Amino acid sequence: MSYYRHHVFFCTNQREPGADRPSCASCGAADAQAHAKKRIKALGLAGAGEVRVNKAGCLDRCEEGPVLVVYPEGVWYTYVDNSDIDEIIDQHLVGGEPVERLRI
Ligand code: FES
């Protein structure tokens, strides 16, 4: 059994200006990760046996970003704003059903 029921990784990678690939950090990834972490804590879902929200370096899906991935399912998402993050939290992390419209 997994230590966490859901382990979520947000790419927060930032490349130098003029880089040949996009960066998730240029699309609000740090704020989105912070929002998710705060909301999971507020819901009482943080910790062992529950949900962990981590920052990650480049996950190599830059062109589809910003991206996050939920394990152990291995479900990948992109998002635009905090309402998308809330939908992923409510429907997938709490409800157990992936959000199909945000999957990549
Ligand atoms: S910069 Fe985010 S996946 Fe590469």
XYZ file of N, CA, C and O and ligand atoms in Angstrom:
420
model
N 0.847 -1.204 0.000
C 0.000 0.000 0.000
C 0.878 1.248 0.000
O 1.923 1.280 0.641
N 0.461 2.259 -0.709
C 1.228 3.501 -0.797
C 1.207 4.258 0.531
O 0.221 4.201 1.263
N 2.282 4.944 0.786
C 2.356 5.763 1.996
C 1.329 6.889 1.941
O 0.707 7.228 2.952
N 1.179 7.467 0.742
C 0.132 8.471 0.523
C -0.955 7.872 -0.365
O -0.653 7.147 -1.312
N -2.176 8.209 -0.083
C -3.290 7.760 -0.936
C -3.164 8.401 -2.308
O -3.405 7.767 -3.334
N -2.800 9.688 -2.320
C -2.501 10.394 -3.565
C -1.249 11.233 -3.349
O -1.177 11.983 -2.362
N -0.308 11.097 -4.269
C 0.898 11.920 -4.227
C 0.916 12.752 -5.501
O 0.946 12.195 -6.599
N 0.883 14.072 -5.314
C 0.710 14.997 -6.432
C 1.993 15.785 -6.655
O 2.535 16.369 -5.707
N 2.445 15.802 -7.898
C 3.652 16.550 -8.248
C 3.310 17.628 -9.271
O 2.812 17.320 -10.354
N 3.621 18.864 -8.902
C 3.472 19.997 -9.824
C 4.838 20.332 -10.388
O 5.775 20.610 -9.617
N 4.970 20.333 -11.699
C 6.192 20.876 -12.276
C 6.212 22.372 -12.010
O 5.257 23.082 -12.351
N 7.289 22.853 -11.389
C 7.449 24.300 -11.162
C 8.752 24.786 -11.804
O 9.341 25.768 -11.372
N 9.158 24.080 -12.838
C 10.426 24.413 -13.500
C 10.371 25.774 -14.198
O 9.377 26.108 -14.834
N 11.465 26.524 -14.051
C 11.598 27.820 -14.736
C 12.865 27.812 -15.579
O 13.965 27.668 -15.049
N 12.696 27.978 -16.877
C 13.859 28.070 -17.755
C 14.281 29.522 -17.923
O 13.537 30.449 -17.608
N 15.469 29.679 -18.455
C 15.981 31.016 -18.760
C 15.157 31.634 -19.894
O 14.642 30.905 -20.756
N 15.057 32.984 -19.928
C 14.378 33.641 -21.049
C 15.017 33.210 -22.373
O 16.233 33.078 -22.457
N 14.187 32.988 -23.364
C 14.696 32.611 -24.677
C 14.966 31.128 -24.833
O 15.455 30.691 -25.886
N 14.647 30.332 -23.809
C 14.859 28.881 -23.894
C 13.998 28.307 -25.014
O 12.970 28.887 -25.392
N 14.415 27.170 -25.521
C 13.692 26.603 -26.669
C 12.487 25.753 -26.276
O 11.788 25.228 -27.145
N 12.227 25.623 -24.982
C 11.011 24.930 -24.534
C 10.311 25.805 -23.501
O 10.979 26.579 -22.795
N 8.978 25.700 -23.395
C 8.263 26.495 -22.388
C 8.527 25.997 -20.968
O 9.037 24.894 -20.777
N 8.157 26.823 -20.003
C 8.349 26.490 -18.593
C 7.021 26.552 -17.860
O 6.292 27.535 -17.980
N 6.732 25.538 -17.073
C 5.482 25.549 -16.298
C 5.427 26.731 -15.333
O 4.348 27.271 -15.072
N 6.587 27.147 -14.816
C 6.604 28.269 -13.876
C 6.135 29.568 -14.522
O 5.672 30.466 -13.828
N 6.226 29.647 -15.848
C 5.757 30.848 -16.550
C 4.242 30.842 -16.716
O 3.675 31.811 -17.226
N 3.595 29.765 -16.319
C 2.133 29.634 -16.437
C 1.487 29.529 -15.057
O 0.435 28.897 -14.908
N 2.121 30.078 -14.049
C 1.511 30.127 -12.726
C 1.635 28.867 -11.892
O 0.869 28.657 -10.945
N 2.612 28.024 -12.204
C 2.708 26.729 -11.508
C 2.982 26.870 -10.014
O 2.426 26.102 -9.211
N 3.811 27.815 -9.629
C 4.142 27.955 -8.202
C 2.903 28.357 -7.398
O 2.644 27.799 -6.316
N 2.127 29.281 -7.927
C 0.898 29.702 -7.238
C -0.111 28.555 -7.183
O -0.796 28.368 -6.168
N -0.209 27.797 -8.260
C -1.152 26.679 -8.308
C -0.756 25.613 -7.287
O -1.620 25.061 -6.583
N 0.529 25.323 -7.189
C 1.001 24.330 -6.211
C 0.714 24.802 -4.790
O 0.259 24.034 -3.941
N 0.997 26.072 -4.535
C 0.748 26.625 -3.195
C -0.739 26.587 -2.859
O -1.132 26.253 -1.731
N -1.565 26.898 -3.841
C -3.019 26.851 -3.631
C -3.464 25.427 -3.298
O -4.251 25.211 -2.362
N -2.970 24.452 -4.059
C -3.355 23.054 -3.828
C -2.929 22.601 -2.438
O -3.700 21.968 -1.707
N -1.714 22.922 -2.067
C -1.189 22.510 -0.772
C -2.026 23.097 0.372
O -2.397 22.401 1.327
N -2.351 24.382 0.231
C -3.145 25.071 1.254
C -4.552 24.471 1.348
O -5.092 24.254 2.442
N -5.139 24.179 0.211
C -6.516 23.662 0.206
C -6.568 22.235 0.750
O -7.490 21.885 1.496
N -5.576 21.422 0.412
C -5.528 20.054 0.945
C -5.401 20.091 2.467
O -6.060 19.330 3.184
N -4.585 20.998 2.951
C -4.431 21.145 4.402
C -5.738 21.609 5.041
O -6.169 21.084 6.073
N -6.394 22.587 4.419
C -7.659 23.112 4.945
C -8.742 22.036 4.985
O -9.615 22.047 5.858
N -8.675 21.107 4.051
C -9.657 20.020 4.002
C -9.317 18.895 4.983
O -10.069 17.925 5.105
N -8.171 19.024 5.659
C -7.759 17.994 6.612
C -7.249 16.739 5.934
O -7.286 15.652 6.518
N -6.757 16.887 4.703
C -6.332 15.722 3.921
C -4.823 15.595 3.794
O -4.344 14.731 3.054
N -4.065 16.441 4.508
C -2.609 16.379 4.369
C -2.037 15.321 5.302
O -2.488 15.160 6.428
N -1.032 14.591 4.797
C -0.298 13.684 5.674
C -0.353 12.233 5.262
O -0.948 11.873 4.236
N 0.293 11.397 6.073
C 0.390 9.965 5.796
C -0.993 9.347 5.624
O -1.915 9.654 6.380
N -1.103 8.514 4.619
C -2.372 7.859 4.348
C -3.350 8.730 3.595
O -4.430 8.277 3.212
N -2.983 9.968 3.381
C -3.871 10.900 2.696
C -3.195 11.474 1.450
O -2.819 10.723 0.578
N -3.024 12.799 1.429
C -2.559 13.452 0.202
C -1.303 14.265 0.481
O -1.198 14.930 1.520
N -0.346 14.194 -0.431
C 0.862 15.009 -0.374
C 0.982 15.770 -1.689
O 0.844 15.183 -2.762
N 1.243 17.081 -1.581
C 1.394 17.935 -2.765
C 2.818 18.458 -2.801
O 3.230 19.214 -1.912
N 3.576 18.060 -3.797
C 4.986 18.452 -3.909
C 5.272 19.254 -5.164
O 4.583 19.120 -6.172
N 6.326 20.061 -5.061
C 6.900 20.710 -6.246
C 7.826 19.700 -6.913
O 8.462 18.882 -6.245
N 7.920 19.790 -8.216
C 8.858 18.942 -8.958
C 9.604 19.789 -9.969
O 9.153 20.869 -10.345
N 10.732 19.297 -10.382
C 11.433 19.883 -11.515
C 10.719 19.498 -12.798
O 9.600 18.974 -12.776
N 11.374 19.738 -13.913
C 10.752 19.465 -15.209
C 10.349 17.998 -15.311
O 11.142 17.098 -15.048
N 9.096 17.797 -15.710
C 8.556 16.440 -15.881
C 8.564 16.028 -17.353
O 8.016 14.994 -17.712
N 9.151 16.875 -18.186
C 9.377 16.594 -19.609
C 8.103 16.478 -20.437
O 8.055 15.755 -21.421
N 7.077 17.202 -19.997
C 5.875 17.352 -20.834
C 5.607 18.848 -20.989
O 4.455 19.305 -20.949
N 6.679 19.585 -21.163
C 6.670 21.051 -21.145
C 5.671 21.664 -22.128
O 5.001 22.640 -21.804
N 5.602 21.106 -23.319
C 4.733 21.678 -24.353
C 3.249 21.503 -24.024
O 2.394 22.139 -24.640
N 2.937 20.643 -23.084
C 1.545 20.423 -22.675
C 1.229 21.146 -21.369
O 0.151 20.991 -20.821
N 2.160 21.919 -20.857
C 2.056 22.490 -19.543
C 1.199 23.726 -19.451
O 0.761 24.251 -20.471
N 0.990 24.158 -18.198
C 1.605 23.610 -16.991
C 1.021 22.234 -16.663
O -0.162 21.984 -16.905
N 1.848 21.380 -16.089
C 1.414 20.017 -15.829
C 1.555 19.643 -14.353
O 2.394 20.180 -13.629
N 0.712 18.688 -13.970
C 0.863 18.015 -12.680
C 0.529 16.553 -12.914
O -0.130 16.196 -13.901
N 0.988 15.700 -12.010
C 0.694 14.277 -12.124
C 0.305 13.739 -10.753
O 0.839 14.179 -9.727
N -0.686 12.858 -10.757
C -1.199 12.257 -9.529
C -0.825 10.777 -9.513
O -1.190 10.033 -10.433
N -0.093 10.369 -8.478
C 0.240 8.957 -8.283
C -0.519 8.445 -7.069
O -0.862 9.224 -6.188
N -0.817 7.157 -6.978
C -0.254 6.072 -7.781
C -0.931 5.853 -9.131
O -0.483 5.008 -9.902
N -1.986 6.612 -9.447
C -2.707 6.344 -10.688
C -1.908 6.703 -11.932
O -2.153 6.157 -13.009
N -1.002 7.695 -11.801
C -0.277 8.160 -12.973
C -1.162 8.949 -13.918
O -1.020 8.870 -15.131
N -2.080 9.731 -13.348
C -2.965 10.572 -14.156
C -2.343 11.954 -14.277
O -2.035 12.595 -13.260
N -2.173 12.406 -15.525
C -1.557 13.706 -15.814
C -2.634 14.728 -16.143
O -3.604 14.418 -16.841
N -2.387 15.968 -15.654
C -3.319 17.054 -15.928
C -2.573 18.298 -16.384
O -1.413 18.514 -16.023
N -3.306 19.124 -17.123
C -2.916 20.506 -17.277
C -4.029 21.350 -16.651
O -5.099 20.826 -16.319
N -3.768 22.630 -16.460
C -4.730 23.490 -15.778
C -4.484 24.926 -16.206
O -3.409 25.267 -16.720
N -5.505 25.755 -15.964
C -5.396 27.173 -16.302
C -5.346 28.021 -15.041
O -4.557 28.950 -14.941
N -6.208 27.701 -14.079
C -6.307 28.556 -12.898
C -6.688 27.727 -11.668
O -6.806 26.496 -11.755
N -6.896 28.413 -10.561
C -7.176 27.701 -9.310
C -8.514 26.967 -9.326
O -8.691 26.000 -8.577
N -9.430 27.400 -10.165
C -10.701 26.661 -10.225
C -10.470 25.282 -10.831
O -11.140 24.306 -10.450
N -9.524 25.176 -11.776
C -9.172 23.853 -12.311
C -8.519 23.003 -11.220
O -8.798 21.799 -11.098
N -7.654 23.618 -10.430
C -7.007 22.881 -9.336
C -8.055 22.391 -8.337
O -8.018 21.235 -7.892
N -9.010 23.254 -8.022
C -10.073 22.858 -7.081
C -10.892 21.696 -7.634
O -11.292 20.790 -6.883
N -11.141 21.712 -8.938
C -11.901 20.622 -9.551
C -11.134 19.304 -9.446
O -11.721 18.255 -9.158
N -9.829 19.352 -9.673
C -8.995 18.147 -9.542
C -9.020 17.652 -8.092
O -9.145 16.454 -7.828
N -8.933 18.569 -7.151
C -8.963 18.183 -5.735
C -10.316 17.562 -5.386
O -10.389 16.465 -4.826
N -11.384 18.258 -5.740
C -12.720 17.799 -5.332
C -13.122 16.497 -6.017
O -13.634 15.576 -5.370
N -12.901 16.438 -7.316
C -13.404 15.280 -8.069
C -12.455 14.080 -8.009
O -12.897 12.941 -7.873
N -11.145 14.339 -8.095
C -10.197 13.226 -8.150
C -9.639 12.878 -6.768
O -9.792 11.750 -6.310
N -9.034 13.842 -6.094
C -8.355 13.520 -4.837
C -9.344 13.188 -3.728
O -9.072 12.351 -2.870
N -10.491 13.842 -3.737
C -11.518 13.539 -2.737
C -12.478 12.477 -3.266
O -12.755 11.482 -2.600
N -12.957 12.678 -4.488
C -14.000 11.805 -5.017
C -13.526 10.546 -5.720
O -14.320 9.641 -5.979
N -12.241 10.526 -6.096
C -11.696 9.324 -6.719
C -11.933 9.200 -8.214
O -11.575 8.196 -8.814
N -12.530 10.257 -8.827
C -12.810 10.214 -10.262
C -11.945 11.224 -10.998
O -12.052 12.421 -10.760
N -11.079 10.772 -11.905
C -10.263 11.721 -12.656
C -11.121 12.753 -13.408
O -12.249 12.472 -13.794
N -10.560 13.944 -13.586
C -11.237 15.021 -14.306
C -10.836 14.896 -15.775
O -9.777 15.356 -16.189
N -11.692 14.272 -16.553
C -11.336 13.941 -17.944
C -11.005 15.169 -18.777
O -10.104 15.144 -19.603
N -11.706 16.277 -18.560
C -11.505 17.446 -19.418
C -10.134 18.082 -19.223
O -9.688 18.841 -20.097
N -9.472 17.791 -18.129
C -8.147 18.387 -17.879
C -7.003 17.394 -18.079
O -5.833 17.744 -17.934
N -7.329 16.171 -18.419
C -6.278 15.157 -18.607
C -5.462 15.409 -19.863
O -5.979 15.863 -20.874
N -4.186 15.062 -19.764
C -3.337 15.094 -20.955
C -2.750 13.704 -21.154
O -2.775 12.878 -20.238
S 8.886 22.707 -17.615
Fe 7.152 21.687 -16.780
S 7.178 19.715 -17.684
Fe 8.996 20.675 -18.377
